[in-house]
mmCIF file of N, CA and C in Angstrom:
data_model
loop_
_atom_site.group_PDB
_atom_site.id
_atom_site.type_symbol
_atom_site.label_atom_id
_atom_site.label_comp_id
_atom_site.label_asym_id
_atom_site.label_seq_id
_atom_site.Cartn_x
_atom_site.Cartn_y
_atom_site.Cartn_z
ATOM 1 N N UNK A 1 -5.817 -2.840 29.761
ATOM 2 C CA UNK A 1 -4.630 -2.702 28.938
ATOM 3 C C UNK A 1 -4.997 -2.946 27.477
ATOM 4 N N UNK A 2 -4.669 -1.851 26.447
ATOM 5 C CA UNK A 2 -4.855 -2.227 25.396
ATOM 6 C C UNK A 2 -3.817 -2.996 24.261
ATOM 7 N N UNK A 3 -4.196 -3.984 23.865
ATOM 8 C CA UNK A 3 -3.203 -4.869 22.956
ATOM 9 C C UNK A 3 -2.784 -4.227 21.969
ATOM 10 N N UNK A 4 -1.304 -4.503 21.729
ATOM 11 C CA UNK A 4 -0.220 -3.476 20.801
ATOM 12 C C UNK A 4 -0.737 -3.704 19.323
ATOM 13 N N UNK A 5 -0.468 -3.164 18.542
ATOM 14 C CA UNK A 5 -0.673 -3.729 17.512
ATOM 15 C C UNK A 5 0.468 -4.853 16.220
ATOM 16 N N UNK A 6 -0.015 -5.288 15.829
ATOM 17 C CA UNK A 6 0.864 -6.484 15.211
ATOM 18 C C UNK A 6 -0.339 -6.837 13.788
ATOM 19 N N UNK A 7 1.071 -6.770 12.669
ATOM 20 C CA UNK A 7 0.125 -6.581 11.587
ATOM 21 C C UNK A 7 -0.127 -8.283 11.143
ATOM 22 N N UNK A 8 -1.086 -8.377 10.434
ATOM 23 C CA UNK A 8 -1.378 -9.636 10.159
ATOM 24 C C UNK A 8 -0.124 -10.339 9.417
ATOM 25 N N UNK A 9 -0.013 -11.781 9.665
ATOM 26 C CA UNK A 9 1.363 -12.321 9.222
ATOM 27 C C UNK A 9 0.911 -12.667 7.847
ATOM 28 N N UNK A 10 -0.374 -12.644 6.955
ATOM 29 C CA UNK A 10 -0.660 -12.938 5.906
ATOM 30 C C UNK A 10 0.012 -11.555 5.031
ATOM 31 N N UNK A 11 0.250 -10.621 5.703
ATOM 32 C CA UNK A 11 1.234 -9.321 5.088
ATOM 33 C C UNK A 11 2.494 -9.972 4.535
ATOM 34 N N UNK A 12 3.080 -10.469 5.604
ATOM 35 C CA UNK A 12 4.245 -11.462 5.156
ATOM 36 C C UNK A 12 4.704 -11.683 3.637
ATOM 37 N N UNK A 13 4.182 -12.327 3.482
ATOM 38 C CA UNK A 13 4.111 -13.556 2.258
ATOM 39 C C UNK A 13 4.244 -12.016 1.133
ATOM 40 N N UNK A 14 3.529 -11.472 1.283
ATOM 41 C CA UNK A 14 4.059 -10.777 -0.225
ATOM 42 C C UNK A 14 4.409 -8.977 0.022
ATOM 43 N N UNK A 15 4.667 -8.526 0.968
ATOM 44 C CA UNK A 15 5.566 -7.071 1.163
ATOM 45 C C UNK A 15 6.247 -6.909 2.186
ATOM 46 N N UNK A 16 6.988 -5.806 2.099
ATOM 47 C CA UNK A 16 7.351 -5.923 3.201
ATOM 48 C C UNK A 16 7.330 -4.176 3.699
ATOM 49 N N UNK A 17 7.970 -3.953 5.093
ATOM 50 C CA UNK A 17 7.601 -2.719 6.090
ATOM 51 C C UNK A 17 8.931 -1.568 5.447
ATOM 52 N N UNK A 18 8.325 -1.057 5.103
ATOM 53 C CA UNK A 18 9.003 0.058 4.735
ATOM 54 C C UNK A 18 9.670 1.533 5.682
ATOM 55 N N UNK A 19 8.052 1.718 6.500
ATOM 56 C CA UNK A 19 7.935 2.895 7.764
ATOM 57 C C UNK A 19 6.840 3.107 8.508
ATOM 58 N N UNK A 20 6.829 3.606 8.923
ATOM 59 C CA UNK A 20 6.087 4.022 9.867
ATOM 60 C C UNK A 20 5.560 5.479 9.545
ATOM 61 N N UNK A 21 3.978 5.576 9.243
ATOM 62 C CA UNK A 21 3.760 7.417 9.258
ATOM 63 C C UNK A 21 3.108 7.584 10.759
ATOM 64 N N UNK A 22 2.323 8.494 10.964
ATOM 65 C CA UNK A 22 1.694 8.735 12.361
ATOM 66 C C UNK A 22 0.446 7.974 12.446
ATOM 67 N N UNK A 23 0.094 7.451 11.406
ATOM 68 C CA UNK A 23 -1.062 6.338 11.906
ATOM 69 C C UNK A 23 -0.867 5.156 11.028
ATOM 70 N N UNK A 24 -0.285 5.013 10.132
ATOM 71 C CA UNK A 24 0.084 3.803 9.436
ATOM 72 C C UNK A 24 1.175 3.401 9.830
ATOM 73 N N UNK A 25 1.186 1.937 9.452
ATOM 74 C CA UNK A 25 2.255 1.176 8.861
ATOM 75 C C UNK A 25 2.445 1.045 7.434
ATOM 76 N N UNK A 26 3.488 1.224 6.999
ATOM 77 C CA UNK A 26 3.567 1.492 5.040
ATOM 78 C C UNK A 26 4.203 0.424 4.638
ATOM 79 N N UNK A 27 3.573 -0.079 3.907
ATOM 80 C CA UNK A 27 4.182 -1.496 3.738
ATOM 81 C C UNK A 27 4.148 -1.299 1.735
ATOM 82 N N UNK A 28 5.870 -2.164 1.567
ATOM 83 C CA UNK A 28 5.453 -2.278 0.165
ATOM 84 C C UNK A 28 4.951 -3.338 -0.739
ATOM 85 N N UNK A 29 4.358 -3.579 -1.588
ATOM 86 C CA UNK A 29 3.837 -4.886 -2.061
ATOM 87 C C UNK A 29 5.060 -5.483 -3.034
ATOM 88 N N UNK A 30 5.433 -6.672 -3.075
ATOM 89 C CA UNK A 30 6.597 -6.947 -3.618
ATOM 90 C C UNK A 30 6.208 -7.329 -4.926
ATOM 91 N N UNK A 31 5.770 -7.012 -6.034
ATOM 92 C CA UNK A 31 5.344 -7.130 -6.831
ATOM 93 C C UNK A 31 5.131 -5.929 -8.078
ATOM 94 N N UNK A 32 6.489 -5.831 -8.976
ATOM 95 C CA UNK A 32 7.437 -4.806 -9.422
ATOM 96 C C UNK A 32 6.390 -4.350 -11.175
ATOM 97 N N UNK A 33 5.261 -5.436 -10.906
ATOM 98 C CA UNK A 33 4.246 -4.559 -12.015
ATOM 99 C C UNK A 33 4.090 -3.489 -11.637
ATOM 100 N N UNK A 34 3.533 -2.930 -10.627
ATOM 101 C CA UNK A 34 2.708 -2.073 -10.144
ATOM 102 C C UNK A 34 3.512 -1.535 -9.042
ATOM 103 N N UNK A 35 3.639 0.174 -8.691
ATOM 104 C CA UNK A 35 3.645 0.574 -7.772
ATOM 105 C C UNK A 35 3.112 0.354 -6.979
ATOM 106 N N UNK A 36 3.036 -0.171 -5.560
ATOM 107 C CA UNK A 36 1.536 -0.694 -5.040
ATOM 108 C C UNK A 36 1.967 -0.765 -3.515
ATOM 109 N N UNK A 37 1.269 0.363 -2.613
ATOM 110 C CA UNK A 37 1.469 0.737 -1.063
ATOM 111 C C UNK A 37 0.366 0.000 -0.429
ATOM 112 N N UNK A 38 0.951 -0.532 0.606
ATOM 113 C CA UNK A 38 -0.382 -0.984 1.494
ATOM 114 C C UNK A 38 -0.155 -0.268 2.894
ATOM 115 N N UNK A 39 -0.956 0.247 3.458
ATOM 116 C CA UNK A 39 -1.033 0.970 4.692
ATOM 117 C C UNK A 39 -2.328 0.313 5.926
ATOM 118 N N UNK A 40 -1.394 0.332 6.777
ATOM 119 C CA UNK A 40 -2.361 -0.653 8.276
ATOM 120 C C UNK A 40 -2.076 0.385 9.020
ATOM 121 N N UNK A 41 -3.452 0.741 9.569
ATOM 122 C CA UNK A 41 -3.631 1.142 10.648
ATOM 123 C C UNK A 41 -2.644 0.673 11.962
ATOM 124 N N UNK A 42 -1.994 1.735 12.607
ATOM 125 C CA UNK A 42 -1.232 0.251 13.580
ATOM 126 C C UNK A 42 -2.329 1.054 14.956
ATOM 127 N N UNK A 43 -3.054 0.348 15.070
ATOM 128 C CA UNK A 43 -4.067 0.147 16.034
ATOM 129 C C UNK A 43 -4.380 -1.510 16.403
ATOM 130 N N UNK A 44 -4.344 -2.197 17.346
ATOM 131 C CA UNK A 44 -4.838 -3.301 17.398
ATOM 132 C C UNK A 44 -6.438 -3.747 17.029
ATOM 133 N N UNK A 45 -6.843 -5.059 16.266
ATOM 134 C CA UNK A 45 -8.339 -5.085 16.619
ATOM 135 C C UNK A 45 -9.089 -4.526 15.790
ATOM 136 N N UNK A 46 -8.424 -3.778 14.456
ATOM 137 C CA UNK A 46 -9.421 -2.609 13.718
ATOM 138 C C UNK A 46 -9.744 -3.691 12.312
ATOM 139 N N UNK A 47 -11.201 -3.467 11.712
ATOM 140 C CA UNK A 47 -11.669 -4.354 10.781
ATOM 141 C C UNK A 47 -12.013 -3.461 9.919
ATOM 142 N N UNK A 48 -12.726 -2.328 10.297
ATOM 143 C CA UNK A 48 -13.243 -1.577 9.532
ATOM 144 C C UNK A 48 -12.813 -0.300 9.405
ATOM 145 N N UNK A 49 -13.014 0.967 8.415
ATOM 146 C CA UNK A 49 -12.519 2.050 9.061
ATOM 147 C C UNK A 49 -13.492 2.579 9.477
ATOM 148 N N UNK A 50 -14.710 2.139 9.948
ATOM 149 C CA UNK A 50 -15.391 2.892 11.255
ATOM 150 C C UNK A 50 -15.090 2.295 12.539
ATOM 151 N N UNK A 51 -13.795 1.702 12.706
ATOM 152 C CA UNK A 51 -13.535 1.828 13.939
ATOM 153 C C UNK A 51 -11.822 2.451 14.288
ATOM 154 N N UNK A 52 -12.453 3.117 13.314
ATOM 155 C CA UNK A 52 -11.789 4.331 14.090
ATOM 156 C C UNK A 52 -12.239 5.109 14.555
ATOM 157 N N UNK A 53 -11.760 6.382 14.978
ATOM 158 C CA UNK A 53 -12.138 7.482 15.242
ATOM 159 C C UNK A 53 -11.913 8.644 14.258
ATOM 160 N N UNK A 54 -13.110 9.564 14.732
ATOM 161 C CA UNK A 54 -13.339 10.771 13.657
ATOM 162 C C UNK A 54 -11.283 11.074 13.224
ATOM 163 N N UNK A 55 -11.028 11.147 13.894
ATOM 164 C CA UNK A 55 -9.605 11.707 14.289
ATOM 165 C C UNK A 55 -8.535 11.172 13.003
ATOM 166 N N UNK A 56 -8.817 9.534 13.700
ATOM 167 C CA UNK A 56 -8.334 8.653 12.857
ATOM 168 C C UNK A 56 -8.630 8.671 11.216
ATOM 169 N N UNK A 57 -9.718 8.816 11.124
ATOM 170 C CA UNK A 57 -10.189 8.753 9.773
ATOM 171 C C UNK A 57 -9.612 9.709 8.891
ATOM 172 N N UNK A 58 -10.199 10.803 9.522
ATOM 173 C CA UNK A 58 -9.006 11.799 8.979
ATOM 174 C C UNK A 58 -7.012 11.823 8.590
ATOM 175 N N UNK A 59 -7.102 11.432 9.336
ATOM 176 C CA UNK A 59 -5.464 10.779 9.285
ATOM 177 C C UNK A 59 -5.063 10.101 7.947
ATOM 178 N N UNK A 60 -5.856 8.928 8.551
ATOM 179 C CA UNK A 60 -5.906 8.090 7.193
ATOM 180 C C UNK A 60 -6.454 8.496 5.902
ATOM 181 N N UNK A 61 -6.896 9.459 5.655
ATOM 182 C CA UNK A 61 -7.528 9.919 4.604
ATOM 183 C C UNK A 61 -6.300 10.715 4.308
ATOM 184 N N UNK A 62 -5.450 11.456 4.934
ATOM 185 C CA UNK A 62 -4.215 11.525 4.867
ATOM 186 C C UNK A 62 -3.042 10.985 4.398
ATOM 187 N N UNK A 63 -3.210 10.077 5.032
ATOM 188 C CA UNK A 63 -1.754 9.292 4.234
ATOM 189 C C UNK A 63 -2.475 8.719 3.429
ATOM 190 N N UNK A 64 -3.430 8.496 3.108
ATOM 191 C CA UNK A 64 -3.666 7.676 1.520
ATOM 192 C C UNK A 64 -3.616 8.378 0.524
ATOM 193 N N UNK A 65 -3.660 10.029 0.593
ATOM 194 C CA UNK A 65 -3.138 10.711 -0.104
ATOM 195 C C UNK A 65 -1.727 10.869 -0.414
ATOM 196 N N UNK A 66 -0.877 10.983 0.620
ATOM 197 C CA UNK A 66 0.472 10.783 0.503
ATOM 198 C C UNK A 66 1.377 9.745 -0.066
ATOM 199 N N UNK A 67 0.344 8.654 -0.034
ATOM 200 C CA UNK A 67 0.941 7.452 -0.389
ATOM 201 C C UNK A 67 0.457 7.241 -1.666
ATOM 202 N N UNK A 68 -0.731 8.106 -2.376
ATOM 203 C CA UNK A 68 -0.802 8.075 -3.897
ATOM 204 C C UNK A 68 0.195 9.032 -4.416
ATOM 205 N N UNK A 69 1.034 9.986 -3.680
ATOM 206 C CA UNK A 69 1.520 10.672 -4.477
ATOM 207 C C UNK A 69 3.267 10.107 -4.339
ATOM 208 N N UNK A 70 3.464 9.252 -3.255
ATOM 209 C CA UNK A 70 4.605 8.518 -3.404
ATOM 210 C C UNK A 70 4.351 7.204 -4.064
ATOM 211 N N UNK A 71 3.581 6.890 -4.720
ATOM 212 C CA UNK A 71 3.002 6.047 -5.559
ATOM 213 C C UNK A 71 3.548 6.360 -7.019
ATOM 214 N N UNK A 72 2.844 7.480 -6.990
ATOM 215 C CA UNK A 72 3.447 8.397 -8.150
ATOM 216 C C UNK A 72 4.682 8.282 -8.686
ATOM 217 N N UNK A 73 5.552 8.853 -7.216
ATOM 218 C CA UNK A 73 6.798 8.882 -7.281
ATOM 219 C C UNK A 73 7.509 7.766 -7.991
ATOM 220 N N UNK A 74 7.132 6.636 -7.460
ATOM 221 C CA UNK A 74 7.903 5.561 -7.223
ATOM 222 C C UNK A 74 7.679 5.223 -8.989
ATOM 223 N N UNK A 75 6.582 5.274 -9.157
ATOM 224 C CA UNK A 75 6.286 4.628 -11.174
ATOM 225 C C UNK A 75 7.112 5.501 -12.030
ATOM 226 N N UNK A 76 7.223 6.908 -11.886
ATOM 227 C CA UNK A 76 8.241 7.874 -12.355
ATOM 228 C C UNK A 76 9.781 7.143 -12.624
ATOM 229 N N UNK A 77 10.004 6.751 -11.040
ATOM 230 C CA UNK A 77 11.574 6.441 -10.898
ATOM 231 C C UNK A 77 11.558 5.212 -12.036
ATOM 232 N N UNK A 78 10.543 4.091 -12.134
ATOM 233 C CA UNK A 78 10.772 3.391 -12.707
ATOM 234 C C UNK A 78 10.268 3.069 -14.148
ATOM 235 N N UNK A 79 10.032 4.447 -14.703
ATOM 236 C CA UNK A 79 9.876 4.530 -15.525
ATOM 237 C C UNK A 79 8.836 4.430 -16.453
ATOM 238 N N UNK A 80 7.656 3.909 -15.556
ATOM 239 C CA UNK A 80 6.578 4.045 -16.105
ATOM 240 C C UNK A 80 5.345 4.863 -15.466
ATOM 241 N N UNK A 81 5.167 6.133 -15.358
ATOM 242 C CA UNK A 81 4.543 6.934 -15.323
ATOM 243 C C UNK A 81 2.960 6.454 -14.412
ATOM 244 N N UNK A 82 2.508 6.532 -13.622
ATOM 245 C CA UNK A 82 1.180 5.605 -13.238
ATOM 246 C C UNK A 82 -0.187 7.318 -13.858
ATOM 247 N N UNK A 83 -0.833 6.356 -14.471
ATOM 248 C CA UNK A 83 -2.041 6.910 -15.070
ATOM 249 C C UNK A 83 -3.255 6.991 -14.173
ATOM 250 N N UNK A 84 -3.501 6.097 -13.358
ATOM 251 C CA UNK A 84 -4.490 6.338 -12.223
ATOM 252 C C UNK A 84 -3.992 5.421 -11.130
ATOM 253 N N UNK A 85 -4.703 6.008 -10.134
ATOM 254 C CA UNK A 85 -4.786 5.562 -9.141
ATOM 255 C C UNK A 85 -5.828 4.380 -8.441
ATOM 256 N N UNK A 86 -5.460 3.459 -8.000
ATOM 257 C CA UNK A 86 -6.731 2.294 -7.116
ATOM 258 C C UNK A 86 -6.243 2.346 -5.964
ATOM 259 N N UNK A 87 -7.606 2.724 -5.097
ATOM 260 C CA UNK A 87 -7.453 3.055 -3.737
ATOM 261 C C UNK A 87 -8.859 2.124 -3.202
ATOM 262 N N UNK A 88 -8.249 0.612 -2.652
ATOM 263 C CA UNK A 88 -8.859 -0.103 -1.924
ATOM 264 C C UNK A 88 -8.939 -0.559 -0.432
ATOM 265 N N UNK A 89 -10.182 -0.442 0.196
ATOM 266 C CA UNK A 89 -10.003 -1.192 1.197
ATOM 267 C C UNK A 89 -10.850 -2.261 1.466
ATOM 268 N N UNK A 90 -10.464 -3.433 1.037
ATOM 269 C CA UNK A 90 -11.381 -4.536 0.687
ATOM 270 C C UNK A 90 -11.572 -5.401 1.896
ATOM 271 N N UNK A 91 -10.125 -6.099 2.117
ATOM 272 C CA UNK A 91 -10.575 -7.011 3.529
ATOM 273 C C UNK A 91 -11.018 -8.370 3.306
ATOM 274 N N UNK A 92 -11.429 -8.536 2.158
ATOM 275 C CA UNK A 92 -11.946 -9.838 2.335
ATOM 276 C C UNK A 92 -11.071 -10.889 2.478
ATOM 277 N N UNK A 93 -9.804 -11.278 2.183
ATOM 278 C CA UNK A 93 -8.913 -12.317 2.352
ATOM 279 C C UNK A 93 -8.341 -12.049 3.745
ATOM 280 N N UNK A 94 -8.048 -11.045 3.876
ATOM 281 C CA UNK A 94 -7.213 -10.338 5.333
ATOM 282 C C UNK A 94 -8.070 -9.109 6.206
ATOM 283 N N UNK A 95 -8.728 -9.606 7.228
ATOM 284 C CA UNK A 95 -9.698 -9.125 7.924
ATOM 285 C C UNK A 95 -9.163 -7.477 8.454
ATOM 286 N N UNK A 96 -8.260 -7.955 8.884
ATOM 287 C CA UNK A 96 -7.126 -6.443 9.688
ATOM 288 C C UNK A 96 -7.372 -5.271 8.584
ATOM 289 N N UNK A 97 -7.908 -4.133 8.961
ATOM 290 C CA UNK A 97 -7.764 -2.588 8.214
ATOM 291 C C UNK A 97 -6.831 -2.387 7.565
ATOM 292 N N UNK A 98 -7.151 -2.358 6.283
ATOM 293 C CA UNK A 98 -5.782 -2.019 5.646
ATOM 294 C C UNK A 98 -6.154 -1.201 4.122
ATOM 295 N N UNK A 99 -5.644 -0.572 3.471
ATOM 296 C CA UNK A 99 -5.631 0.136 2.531
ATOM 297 C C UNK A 99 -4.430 -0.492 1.545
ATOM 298 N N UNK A 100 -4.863 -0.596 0.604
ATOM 299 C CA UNK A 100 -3.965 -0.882 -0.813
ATOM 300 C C UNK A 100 -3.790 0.778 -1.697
ATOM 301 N N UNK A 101 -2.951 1.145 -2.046
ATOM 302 C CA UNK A 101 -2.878 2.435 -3.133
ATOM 303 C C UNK A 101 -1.710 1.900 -4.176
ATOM 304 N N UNK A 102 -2.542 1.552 -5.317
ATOM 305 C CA UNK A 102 -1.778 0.902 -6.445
ATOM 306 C C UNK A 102 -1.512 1.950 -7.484
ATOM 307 N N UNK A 103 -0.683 1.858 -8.253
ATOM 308 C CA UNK A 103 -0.720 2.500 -9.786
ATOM 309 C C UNK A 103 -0.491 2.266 -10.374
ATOM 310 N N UNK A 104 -1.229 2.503 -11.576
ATOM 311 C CA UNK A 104 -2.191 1.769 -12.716
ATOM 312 C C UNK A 104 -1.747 2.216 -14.216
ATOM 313 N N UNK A 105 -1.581 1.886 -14.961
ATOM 314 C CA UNK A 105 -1.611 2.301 -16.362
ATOM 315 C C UNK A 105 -2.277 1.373 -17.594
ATOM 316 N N UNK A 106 -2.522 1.934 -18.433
ATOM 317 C CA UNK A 106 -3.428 1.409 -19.523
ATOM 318 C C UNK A 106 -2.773 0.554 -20.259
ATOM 319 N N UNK A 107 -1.308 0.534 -19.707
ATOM 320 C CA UNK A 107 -0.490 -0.910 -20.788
ATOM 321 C C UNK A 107 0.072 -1.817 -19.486
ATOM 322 N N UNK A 108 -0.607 -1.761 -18.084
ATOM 323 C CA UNK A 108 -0.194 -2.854 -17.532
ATOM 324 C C UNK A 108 -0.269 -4.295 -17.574
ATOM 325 N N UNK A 109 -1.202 -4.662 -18.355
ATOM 326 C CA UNK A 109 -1.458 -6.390 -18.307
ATOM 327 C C UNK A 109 -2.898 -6.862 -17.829
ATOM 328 N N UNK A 110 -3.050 -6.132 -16.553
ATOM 329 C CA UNK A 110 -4.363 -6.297 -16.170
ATOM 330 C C UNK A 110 -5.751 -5.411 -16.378
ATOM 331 N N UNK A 111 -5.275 -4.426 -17.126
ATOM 332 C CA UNK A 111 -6.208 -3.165 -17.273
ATOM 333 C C UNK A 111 -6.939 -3.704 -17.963
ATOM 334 N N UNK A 112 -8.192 -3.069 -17.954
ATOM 335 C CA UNK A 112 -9.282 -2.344 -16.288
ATOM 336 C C UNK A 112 -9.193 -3.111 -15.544
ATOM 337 N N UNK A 113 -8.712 -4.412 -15.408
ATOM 338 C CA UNK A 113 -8.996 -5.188 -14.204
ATOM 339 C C UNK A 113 -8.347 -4.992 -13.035
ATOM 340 N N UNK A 114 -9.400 -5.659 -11.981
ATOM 341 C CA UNK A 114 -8.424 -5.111 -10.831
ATOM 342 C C UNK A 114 -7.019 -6.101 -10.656
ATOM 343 N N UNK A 115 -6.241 -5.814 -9.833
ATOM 344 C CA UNK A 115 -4.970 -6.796 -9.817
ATOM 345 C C UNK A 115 -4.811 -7.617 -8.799
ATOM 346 N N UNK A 116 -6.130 -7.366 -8.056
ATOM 347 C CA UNK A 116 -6.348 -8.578 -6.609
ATOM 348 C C UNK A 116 -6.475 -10.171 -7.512
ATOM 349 N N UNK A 117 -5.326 -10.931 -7.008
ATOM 350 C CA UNK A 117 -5.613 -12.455 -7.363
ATOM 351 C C UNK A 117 -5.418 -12.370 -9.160
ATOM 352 N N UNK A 118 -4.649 -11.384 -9.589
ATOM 353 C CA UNK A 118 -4.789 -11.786 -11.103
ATOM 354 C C UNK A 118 -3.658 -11.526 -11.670
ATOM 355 N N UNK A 119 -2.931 -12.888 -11.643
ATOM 356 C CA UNK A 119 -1.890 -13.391 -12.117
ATOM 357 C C UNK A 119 -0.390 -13.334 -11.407
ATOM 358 N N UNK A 120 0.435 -13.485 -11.454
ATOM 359 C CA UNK A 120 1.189 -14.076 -10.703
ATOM 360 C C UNK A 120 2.381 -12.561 -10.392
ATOM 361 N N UNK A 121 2.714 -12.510 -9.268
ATOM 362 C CA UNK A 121 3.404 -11.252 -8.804
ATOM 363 C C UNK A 121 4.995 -11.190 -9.293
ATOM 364 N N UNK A 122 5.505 -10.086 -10.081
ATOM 365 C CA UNK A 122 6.915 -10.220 -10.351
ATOM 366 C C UNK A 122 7.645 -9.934 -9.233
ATOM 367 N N UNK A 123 8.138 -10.770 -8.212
ATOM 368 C CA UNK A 123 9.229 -9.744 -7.249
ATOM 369 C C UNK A 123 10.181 -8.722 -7.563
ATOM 370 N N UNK A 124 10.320 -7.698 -7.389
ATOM 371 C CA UNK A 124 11.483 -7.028 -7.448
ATOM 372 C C UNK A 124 12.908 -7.258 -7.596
ATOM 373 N N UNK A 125 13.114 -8.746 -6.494
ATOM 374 C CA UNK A 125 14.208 -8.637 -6.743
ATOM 375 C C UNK A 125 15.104 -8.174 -5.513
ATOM 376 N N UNK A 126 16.433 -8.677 -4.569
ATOM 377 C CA UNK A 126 16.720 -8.296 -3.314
ATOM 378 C C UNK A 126 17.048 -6.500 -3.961
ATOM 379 N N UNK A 127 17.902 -6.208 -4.940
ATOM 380 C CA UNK A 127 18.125 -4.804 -5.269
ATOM 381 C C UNK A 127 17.076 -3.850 -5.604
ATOM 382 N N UNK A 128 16.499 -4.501 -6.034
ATOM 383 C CA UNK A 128 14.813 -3.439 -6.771
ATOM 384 C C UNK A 128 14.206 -3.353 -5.544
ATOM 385 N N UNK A 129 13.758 -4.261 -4.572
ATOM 386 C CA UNK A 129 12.773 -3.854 -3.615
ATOM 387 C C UNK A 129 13.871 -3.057 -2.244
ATOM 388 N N UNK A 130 15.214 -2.991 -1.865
ATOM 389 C CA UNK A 130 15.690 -2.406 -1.025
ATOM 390 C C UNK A 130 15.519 -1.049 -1.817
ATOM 391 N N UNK A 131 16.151 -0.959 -2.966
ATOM 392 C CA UNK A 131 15.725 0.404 -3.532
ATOM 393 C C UNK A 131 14.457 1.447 -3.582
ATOM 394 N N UNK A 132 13.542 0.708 -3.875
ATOM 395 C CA UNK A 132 12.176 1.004 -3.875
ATOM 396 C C UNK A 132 11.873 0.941 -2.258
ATOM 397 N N UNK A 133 12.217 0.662 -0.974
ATOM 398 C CA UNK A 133 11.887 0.582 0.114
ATOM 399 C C UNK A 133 12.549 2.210 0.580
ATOM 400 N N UNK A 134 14.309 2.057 -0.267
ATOM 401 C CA UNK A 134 14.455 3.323 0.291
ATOM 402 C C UNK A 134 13.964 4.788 -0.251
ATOM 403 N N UNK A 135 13.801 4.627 -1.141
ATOM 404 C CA UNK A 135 12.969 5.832 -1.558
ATOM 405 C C UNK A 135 11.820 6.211 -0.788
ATOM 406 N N UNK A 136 11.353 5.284 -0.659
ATOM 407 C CA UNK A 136 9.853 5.139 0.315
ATOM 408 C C UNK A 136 10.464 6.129 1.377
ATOM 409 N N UNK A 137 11.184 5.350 2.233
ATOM 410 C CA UNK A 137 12.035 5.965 3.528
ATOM 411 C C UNK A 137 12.638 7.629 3.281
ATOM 412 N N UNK A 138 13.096 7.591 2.033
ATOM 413 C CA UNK A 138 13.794 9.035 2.091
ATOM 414 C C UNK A 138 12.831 9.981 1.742
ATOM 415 N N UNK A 139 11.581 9.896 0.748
ATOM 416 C CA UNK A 139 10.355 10.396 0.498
ATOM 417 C C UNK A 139 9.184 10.861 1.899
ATOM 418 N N UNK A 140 9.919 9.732 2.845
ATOM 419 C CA UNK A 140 8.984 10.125 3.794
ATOM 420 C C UNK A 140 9.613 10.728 5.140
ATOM 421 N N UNK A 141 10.843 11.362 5.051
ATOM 422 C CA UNK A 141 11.434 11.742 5.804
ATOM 423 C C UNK A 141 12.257 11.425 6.911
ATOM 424 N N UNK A 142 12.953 9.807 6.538
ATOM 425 C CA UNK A 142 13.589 9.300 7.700
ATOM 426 C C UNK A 142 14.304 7.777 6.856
#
């Protein structure tokens, strides 16, 4: 029997679940600098993305595209335009597979730097992040 998947509870603490695509979980980061998607594999057990499958990989190479361009979206709505894209899968604090797709601009605060661990997260807010969750939701077809 293979174990369901269940995303790490260190997700918790700073986003929350937005949807579901066909191989992710889309989670948003609550932290209203930055557009900023995190996507988990919902596979149990996965550390790396070579454990996936050819299949999988592909997939995911998929929605991390999709999720830079609802990335996009989302900096538009709020008015600040995202200039590039950061597409990480680091792992080191939180072992579980996961992908970050942030967006970035040259007057954010942290530029060039990355925004892992650097400086303190603005929440959204209960109205800003249901908003920003539903867009997510209506952007992605459900």
């Amino acid at each position: 029997m293979t174990a369901a998947f269940k995303a790490d509870p260190a997700f918790e603490a700073g986003s929350v679940v937005a949807c579901d695509w066909p191989l992710c979980q889309v989670r948003l980061q609550d932290d209203a600098r930055y557009p900023w998607l995190i996507l988990i594999p919902r596979r149990a057990g996965l550390q790396e993305i070579e454990d996936l499958t050819g299949a999988e990989r592909a997939a995911l190479m998929d929605e991390v595209v999709r999720a830079g361009e609802l990335v996009r979206e989302l900096g538009q709505a709020a008015g600040r335009p995202v200039q590039k894209l950061n597409v990480a899968a680091l792992g080191n604090v939180t072992a579980q597979l996961h992908v970050h797709v942030v967006g970035r601009r040259h007057d954010d605060g942290q530029w060039p730097d990355p925004v892992w661990g650097r400086g303190a997260a603005v929440p959204y807010g209960a109205n800003g992040l249901q908003a920003a969750v539903s867009r997510i939701r209506l952007s992605s077809g459900g």
